Coordinates of C-alpha atoms and ligand atoms in Angstrom, one line a residue:
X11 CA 5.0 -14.9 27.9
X12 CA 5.1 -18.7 27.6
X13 CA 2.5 -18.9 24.7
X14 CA 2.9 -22.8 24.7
X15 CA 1.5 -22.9 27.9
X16 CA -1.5 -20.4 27.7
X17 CA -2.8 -22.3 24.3
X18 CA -2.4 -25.4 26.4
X19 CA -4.4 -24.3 29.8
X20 CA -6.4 -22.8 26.7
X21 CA -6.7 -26.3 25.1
X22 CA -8.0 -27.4 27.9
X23 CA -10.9 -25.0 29.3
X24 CA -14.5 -25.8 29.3
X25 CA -14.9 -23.0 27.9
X26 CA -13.4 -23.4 24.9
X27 CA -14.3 -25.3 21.4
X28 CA -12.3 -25.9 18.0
X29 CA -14.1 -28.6 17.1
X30 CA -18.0 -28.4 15.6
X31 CA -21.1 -29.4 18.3
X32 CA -22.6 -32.0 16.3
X33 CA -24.4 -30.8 13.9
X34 CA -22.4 -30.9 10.8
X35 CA -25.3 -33.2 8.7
X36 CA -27.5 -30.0 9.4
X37 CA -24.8 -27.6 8.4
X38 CA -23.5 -29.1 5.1
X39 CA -27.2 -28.9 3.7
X40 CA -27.3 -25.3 4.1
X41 CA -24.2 -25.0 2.9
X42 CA -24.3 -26.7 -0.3
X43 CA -27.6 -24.5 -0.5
X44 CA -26.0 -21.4 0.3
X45 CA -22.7 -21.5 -1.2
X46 CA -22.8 -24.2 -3.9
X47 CA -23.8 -24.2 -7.5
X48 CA -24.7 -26.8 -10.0
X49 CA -23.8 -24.7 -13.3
X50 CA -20.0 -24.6 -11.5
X51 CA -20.4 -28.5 -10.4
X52 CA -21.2 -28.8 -14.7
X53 CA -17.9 -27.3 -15.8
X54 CA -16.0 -29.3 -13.6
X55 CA -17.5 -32.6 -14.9
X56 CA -16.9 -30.9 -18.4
X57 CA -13.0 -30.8 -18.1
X58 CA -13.2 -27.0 -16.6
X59 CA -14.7 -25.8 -19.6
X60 CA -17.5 -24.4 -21.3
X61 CA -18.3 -23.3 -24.4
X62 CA -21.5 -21.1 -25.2
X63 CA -21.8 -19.1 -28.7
X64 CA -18.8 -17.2 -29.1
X65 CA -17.6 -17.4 -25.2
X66 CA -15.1 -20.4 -24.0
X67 CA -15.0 -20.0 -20.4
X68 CA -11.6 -22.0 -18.7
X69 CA -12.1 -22.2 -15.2
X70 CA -8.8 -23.5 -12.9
X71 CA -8.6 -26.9 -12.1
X72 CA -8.4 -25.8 -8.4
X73 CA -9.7 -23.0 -6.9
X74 CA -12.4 -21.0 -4.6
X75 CA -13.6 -22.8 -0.7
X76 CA -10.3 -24.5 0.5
X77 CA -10.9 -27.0 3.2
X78 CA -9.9 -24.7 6.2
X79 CA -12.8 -21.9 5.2
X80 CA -15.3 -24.6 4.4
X81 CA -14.2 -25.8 8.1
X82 CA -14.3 -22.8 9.5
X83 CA -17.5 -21.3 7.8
X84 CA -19.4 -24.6 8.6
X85 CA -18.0 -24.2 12.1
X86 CA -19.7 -20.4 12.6
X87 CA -23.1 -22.1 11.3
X88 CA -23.0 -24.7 13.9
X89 CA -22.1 -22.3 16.5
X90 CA -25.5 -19.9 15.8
X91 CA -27.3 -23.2 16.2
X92 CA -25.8 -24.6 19.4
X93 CA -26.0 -21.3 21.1
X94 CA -29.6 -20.2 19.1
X95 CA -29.5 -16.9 21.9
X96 CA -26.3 -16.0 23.0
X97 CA -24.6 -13.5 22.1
X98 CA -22.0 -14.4 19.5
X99 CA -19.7 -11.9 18.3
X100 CA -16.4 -12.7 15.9
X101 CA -12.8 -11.1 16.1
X102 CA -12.5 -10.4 12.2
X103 CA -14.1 -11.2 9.1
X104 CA -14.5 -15.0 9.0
X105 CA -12.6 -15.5 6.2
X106 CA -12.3 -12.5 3.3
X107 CA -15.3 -12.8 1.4
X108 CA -17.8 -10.2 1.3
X109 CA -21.0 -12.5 0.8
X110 CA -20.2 -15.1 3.6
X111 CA -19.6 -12.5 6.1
X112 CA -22.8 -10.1 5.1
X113 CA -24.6 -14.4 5.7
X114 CA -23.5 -14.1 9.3
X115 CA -24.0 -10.4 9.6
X116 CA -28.1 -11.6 9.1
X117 CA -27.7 -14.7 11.4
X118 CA -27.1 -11.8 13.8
X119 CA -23.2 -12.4 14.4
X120 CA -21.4 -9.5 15.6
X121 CA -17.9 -8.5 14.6
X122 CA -16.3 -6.4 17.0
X123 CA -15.3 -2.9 15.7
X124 CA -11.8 -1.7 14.6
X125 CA -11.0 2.1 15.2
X126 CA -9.4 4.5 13.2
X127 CA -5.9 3.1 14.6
X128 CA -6.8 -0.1 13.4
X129 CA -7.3 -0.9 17.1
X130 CA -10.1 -3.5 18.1
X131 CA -12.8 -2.3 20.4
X132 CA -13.7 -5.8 23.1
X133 CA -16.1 -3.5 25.4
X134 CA -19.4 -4.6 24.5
X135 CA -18.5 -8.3 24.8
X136 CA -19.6 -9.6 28.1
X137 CA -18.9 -13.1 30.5
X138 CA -20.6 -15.9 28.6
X139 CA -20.9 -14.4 25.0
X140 CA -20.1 -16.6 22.3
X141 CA -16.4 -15.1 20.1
X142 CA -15.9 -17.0 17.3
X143 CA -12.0 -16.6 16.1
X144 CA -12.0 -17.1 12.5
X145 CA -9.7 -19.5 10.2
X146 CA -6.5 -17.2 9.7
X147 CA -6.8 -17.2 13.6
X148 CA -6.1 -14.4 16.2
X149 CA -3.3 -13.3 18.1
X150 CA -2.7 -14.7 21.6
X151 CA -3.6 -11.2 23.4
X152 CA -7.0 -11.6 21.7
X153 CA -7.3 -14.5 23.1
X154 CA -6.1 -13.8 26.5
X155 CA -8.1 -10.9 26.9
X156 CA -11.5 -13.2 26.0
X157 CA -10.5 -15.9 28.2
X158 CA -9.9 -13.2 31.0
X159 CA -13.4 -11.7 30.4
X160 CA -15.3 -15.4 30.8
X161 CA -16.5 -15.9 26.8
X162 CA -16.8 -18.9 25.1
X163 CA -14.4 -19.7 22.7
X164 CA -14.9 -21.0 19.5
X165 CA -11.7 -21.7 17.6
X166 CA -12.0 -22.2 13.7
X167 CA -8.2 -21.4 13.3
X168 CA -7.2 -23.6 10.7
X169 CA -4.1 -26.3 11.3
X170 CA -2.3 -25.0 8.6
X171 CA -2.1 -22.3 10.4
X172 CA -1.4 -23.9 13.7
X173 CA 1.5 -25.6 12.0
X174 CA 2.9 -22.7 11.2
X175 CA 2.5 -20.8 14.5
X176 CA 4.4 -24.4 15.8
X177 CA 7.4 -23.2 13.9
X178 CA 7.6 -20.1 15.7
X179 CA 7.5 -21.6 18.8
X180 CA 10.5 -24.0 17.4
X181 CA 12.0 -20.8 16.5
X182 CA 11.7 -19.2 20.1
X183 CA 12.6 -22.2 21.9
X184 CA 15.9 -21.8 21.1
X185 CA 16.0 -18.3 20.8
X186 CA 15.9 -17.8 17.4
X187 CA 14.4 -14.5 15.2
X188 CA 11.6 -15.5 13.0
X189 CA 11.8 -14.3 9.7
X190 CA 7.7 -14.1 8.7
X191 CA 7.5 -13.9 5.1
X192 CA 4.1 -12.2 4.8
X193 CA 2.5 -8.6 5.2
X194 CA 2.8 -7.6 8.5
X195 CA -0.8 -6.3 9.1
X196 CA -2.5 -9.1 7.4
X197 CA -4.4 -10.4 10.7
X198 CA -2.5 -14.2 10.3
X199 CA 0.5 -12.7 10.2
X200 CA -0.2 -10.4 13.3
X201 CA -1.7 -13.9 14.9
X202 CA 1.7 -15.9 13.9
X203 CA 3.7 -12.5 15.1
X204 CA 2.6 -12.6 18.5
X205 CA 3.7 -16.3 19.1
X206 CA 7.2 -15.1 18.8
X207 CA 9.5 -13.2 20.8
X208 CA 11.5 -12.0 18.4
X209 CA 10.7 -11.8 14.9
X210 CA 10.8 -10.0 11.4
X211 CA 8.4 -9.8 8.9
X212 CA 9.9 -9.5 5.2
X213 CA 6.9 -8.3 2.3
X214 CA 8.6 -10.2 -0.6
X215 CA 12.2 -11.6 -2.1
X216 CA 13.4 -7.5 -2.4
X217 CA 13.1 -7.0 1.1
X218 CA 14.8 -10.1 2.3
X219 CA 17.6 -9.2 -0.3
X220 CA 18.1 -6.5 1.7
X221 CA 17.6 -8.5 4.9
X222 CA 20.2 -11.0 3.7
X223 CA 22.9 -8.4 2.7
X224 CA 22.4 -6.6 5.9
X225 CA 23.5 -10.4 7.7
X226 CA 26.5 -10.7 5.5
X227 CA 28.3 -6.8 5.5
X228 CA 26.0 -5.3 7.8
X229 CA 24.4 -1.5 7.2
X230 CA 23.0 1.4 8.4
X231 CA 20.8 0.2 11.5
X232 CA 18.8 3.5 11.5
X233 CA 17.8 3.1 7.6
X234 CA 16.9 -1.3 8.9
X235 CA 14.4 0.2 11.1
X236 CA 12.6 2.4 9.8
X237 CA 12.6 0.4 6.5
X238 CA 11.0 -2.3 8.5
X239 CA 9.1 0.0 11.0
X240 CA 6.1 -2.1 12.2
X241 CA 7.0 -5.3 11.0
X242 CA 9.4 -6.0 13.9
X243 CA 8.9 -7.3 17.6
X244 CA 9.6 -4.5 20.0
X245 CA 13.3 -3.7 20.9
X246 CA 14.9 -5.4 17.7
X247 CA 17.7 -5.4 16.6
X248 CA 19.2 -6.5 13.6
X249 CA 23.0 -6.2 15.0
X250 CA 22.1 -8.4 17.2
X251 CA 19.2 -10.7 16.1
X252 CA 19.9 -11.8 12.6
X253 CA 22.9 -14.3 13.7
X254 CA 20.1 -17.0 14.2
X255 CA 16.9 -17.2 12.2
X256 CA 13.9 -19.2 11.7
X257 CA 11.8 -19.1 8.3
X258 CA 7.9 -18.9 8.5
X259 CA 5.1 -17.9 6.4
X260 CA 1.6 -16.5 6.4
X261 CA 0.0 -19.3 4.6
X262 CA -1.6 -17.8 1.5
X263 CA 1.5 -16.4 0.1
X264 CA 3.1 -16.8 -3.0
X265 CA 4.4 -20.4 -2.9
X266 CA 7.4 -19.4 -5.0
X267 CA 8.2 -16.3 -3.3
X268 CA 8.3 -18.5 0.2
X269 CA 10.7 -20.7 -1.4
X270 CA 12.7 -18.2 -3.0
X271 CA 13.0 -16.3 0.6
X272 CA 13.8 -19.7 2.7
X273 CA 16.2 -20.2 0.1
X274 CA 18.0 -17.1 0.1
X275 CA 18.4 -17.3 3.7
X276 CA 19.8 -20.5 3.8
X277 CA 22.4 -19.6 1.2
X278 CA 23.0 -16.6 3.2
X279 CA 23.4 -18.7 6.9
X280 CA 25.6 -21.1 4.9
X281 CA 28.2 -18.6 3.3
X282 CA 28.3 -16.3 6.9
X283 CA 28.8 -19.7 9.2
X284 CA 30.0 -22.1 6.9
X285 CA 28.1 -26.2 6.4
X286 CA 29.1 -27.5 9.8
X287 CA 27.5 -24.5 11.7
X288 CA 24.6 -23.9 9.4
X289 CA 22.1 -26.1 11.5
X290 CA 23.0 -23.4 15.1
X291 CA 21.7 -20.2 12.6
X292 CA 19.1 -21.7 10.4
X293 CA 15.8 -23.5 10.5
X294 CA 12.8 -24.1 8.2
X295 CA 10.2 -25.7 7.8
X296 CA 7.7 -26.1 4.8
X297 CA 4.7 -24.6 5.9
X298 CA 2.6 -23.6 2.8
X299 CA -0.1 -24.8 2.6
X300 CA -1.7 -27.6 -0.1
X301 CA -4.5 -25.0 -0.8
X302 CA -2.3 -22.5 -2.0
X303 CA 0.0 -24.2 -3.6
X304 CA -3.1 -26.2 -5.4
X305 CA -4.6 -23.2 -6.5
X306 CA -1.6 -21.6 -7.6
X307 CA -0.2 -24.2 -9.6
X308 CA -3.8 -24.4 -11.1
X309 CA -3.5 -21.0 -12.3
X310 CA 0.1 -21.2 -13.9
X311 CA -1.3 -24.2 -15.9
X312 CA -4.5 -22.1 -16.9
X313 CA -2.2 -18.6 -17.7
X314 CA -0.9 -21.0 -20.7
X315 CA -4.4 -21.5 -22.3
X316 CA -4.5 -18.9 -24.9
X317 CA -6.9 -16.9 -23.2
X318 CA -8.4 -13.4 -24.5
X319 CA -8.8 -11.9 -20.6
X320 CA -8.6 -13.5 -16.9
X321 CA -11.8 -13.0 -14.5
X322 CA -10.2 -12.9 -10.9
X323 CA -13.1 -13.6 -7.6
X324 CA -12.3 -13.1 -4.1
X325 CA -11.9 -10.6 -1.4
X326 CA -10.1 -7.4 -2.0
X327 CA -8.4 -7.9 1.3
X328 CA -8.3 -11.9 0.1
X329 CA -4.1 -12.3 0.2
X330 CA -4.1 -15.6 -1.8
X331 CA -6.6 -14.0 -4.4
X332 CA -4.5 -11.0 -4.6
X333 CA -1.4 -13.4 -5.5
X334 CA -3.9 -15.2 -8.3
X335 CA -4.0 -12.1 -9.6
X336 CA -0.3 -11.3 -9.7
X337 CA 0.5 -14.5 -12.1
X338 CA -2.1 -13.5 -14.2
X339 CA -0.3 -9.8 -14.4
X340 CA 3.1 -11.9 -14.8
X341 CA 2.2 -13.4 -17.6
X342 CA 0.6 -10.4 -19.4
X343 CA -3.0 -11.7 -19.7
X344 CA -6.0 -8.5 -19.4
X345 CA -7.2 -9.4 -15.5
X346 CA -10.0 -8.5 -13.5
X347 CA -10.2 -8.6 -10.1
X348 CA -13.6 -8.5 -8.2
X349 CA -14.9 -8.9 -5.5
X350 CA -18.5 -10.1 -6.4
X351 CA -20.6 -10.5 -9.6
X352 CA -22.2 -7.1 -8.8
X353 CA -19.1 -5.5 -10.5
X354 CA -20.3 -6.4 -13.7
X355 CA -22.4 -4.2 -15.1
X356 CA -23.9 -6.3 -18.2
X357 CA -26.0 -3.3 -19.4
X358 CA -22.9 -0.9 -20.1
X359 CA -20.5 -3.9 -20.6
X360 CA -18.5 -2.1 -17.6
X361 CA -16.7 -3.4 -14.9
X362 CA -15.6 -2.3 -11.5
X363 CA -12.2 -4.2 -10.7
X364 CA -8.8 -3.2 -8.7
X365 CA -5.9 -3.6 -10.6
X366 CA -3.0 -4.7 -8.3
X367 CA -1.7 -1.9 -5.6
X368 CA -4.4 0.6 -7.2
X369 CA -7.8 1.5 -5.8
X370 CA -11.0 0.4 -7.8
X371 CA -11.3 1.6 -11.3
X372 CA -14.1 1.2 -13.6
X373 CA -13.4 -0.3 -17.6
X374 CA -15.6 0.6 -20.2
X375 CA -16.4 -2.1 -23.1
X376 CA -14.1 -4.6 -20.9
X377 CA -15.2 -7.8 -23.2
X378 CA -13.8 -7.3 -26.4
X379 CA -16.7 -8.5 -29.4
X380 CA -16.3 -11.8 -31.2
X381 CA -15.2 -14.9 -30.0
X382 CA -13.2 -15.1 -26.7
X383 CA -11.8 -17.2 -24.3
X384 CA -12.3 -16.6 -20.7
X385 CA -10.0 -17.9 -17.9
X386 CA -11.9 -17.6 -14.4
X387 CA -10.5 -18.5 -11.0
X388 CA -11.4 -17.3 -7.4
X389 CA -9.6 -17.4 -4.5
X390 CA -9.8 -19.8 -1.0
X391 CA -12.6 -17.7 0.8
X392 CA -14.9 -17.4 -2.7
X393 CA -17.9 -19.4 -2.5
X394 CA -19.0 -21.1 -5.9
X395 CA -22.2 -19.3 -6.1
X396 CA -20.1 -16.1 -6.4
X397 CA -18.1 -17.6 -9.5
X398 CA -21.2 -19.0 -11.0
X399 CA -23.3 -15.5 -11.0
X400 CA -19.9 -14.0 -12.7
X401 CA -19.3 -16.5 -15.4
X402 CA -23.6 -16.0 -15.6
X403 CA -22.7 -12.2 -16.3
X404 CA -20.2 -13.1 -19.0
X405 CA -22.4 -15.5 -20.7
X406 CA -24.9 -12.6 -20.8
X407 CA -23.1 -9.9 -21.9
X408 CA -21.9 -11.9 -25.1
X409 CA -25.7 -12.7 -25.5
X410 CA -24.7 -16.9 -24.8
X411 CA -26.6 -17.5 -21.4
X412 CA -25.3 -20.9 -20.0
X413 CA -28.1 -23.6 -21.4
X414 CA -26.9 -26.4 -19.5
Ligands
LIG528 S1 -5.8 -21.1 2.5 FE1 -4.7 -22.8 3.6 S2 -4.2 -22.0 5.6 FE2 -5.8 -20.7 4.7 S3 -7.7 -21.5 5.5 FE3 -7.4 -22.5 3.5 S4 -6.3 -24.4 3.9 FE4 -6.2 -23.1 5.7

């Protein structure tokens, strides 16, 4: 299918939006109402710290609501109010955060179902509803399959995304297998998937170790697909398709590990075709996004604080706060990852947190007594009001409720 050409005609429809309707003055008010919070605003202005009794909390010098969430979550505001009856229904969560989507959930936004196959279910969305496709963006059958049916399309995809979704179509242009480096069911990365023809999504640098050794002396093809079952376009084949390769990301990976990957492929092109032939078996582009990278590097500089324990916001299915958490687990700090201030429990001084890879588990007495330092960050779909009502239950449970 030429995707260029249906996100074009797409571009183009009457039906279609991916800009707000006017009403962003209205919007950002209920916003900063909703989603903002003055104690947070404090900590910034106090050089991202606070101290309180016995409890110094660090927060990162960059983190929670990245530009493309506040975009997109002002974007579904504006929508309930310029179509205040319609139907309005959204492909996916509109960004991973459990409080922002239970907000729309009550402004009587539907999102469509997924099935036990992890399939989507479009039948009870009719011609003229409102489908709001949310920042990490949707995948171009989705959005075939609502332009087919006559809906209104409101596109909150953010560019950083675009850009990367771009590359691929670089990449198929001139018939070249995109290497995703992301996790193959993470919604963006289906979305960036289905903009290529062929392509190859690689987890972290150990698979595209494998990847790369595989283009150098070859290997067993049956053991290549089923190692990579899923997380290949239909009818690959790595005899075949690895001779020319394109690098591309989902966005909220770890900025490191993306390097580390385009890297390793280049080296790998280079040594199989030699400097003069590189550029006919290798392209990339950098295509992580600021955010990330922001809130990344923010965390490496806060992991060398000398901290006492790490407090870790966002969505459980939240792929940049899951990599947050990862440094934090690199460099051997006690971290919590949560999902929302009701985790604490301030009575018991318990907390219900998922360690990395592991389902929740619950941690009795979590904040040790005497004086400690805190470091707190949250991921790009965490609004501030979440972090404040956290660092609120800290505060608490060390009997040092923020005075400011
Ligand atoms: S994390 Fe980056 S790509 Fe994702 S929504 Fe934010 S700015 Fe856009």
């Amino acid at each position: 299918m030429d995707t260029k050409a249906f996100k074009r005609n797409l571009n183009q429809s009457q039906n279609y939006y991916r800009k707000g309707f006017g009403h962003q003055e209205e919007v950002a008010g209920v916003l900063n109402t909703e989603y903002q919070s003055s104690l947070i605003q404090t900590i910034r202005d106090r050089n991202y710290q606070l101290q309180e009794g016995n409890v110094t909390i660090h927060l990162a010098e960059s983190f929670g609501f990245c530009w493309g969430v506040e975009r997109a979550v002002a974007m579904a505001y504006e929508t309930r109010q310029h179509f205040p009856t319609e139907p309005i229904w959204i492909t996916n969560e509109i960004i991973h955060n459990p409080s922002v989507n239970q907000r729309l959930r009550e402004m009587n936004v539907h999102f469509i179902e997924v099935d036990a196959d992890n399939q989507k279910d479009f039948s009870g969305v009719g011609k003229g509803d409102v489908v709001i496709l949310p920042a990490f963006g949707a995948s171009v059958s989705e959005m075939q399959l609502l332009d087919e049916k006559g809906c209104i399309i409101v596109d909150t995809t953010c560019p950083w995304v675009s850009k990367v979704w771009n590359s691929v179509e670089k990449h198929k242009k001139r018939n070249y297998t995109s290497i995703i480096h992301g996790k193959y069911k993470h919604e963006e990365t289906v979305a960036t998937s289905s903009f290529a023809d062929k392509y190859l999504v690689v987890l972290n640098l150990a698979q595209a170790q494998y990847v790369a050794d595989y283009i150098l002396h070859g290997g067993d093809k049956a053991e290549f697909l089923e190692k990579f079952k899923n997380a290949h376009s239909e009818g690959f084949d790595p005899d075949r398709d690895l001779d020319q390769i394109g690098i591309a990301n989902q966005t909220t990976m770890l900025k490191s590990e993306t390097e580390q990957i385009g890297k390793l492929f280049e080296r790998t092109m280079l040594q199989k075709y030699g400097p003069t032939e590189l550029n006919q078996h290798f392209m990339s582009f950098n295509t992580i996004c600021d955010a990330t990278q922001e809130r990344q590097d923010a965390m490496f500089e806060l992991v060398d604080k000398d901290l006492s324990l790490m407090v870790v916001i966002g969505g459980y299915n939240s792929s940049n706060t899951t990599h947050l958490q990862e440094i934090a687990v690199e460099y051997n700090i006690p971290s919590y990852h949560i999902d929302s201030a009701d985790r604490i429990d301030v009575e018991n001084n318990r907390i219900e947190h998922k360690p990395l890879e592991k389902d929740l588990e619950i941690t009795e007495n979590w904040l040790p007594e005497g004086p400690i330092a805190v470091g707190v960050t949250s991921g790009a779909s965490t609004p501030d009001k979440v972090v404040e009502a956290a660092i609120a239950k800290i505060l608490m449970l060390k009997n040092a409720p923020a005075i400011v």
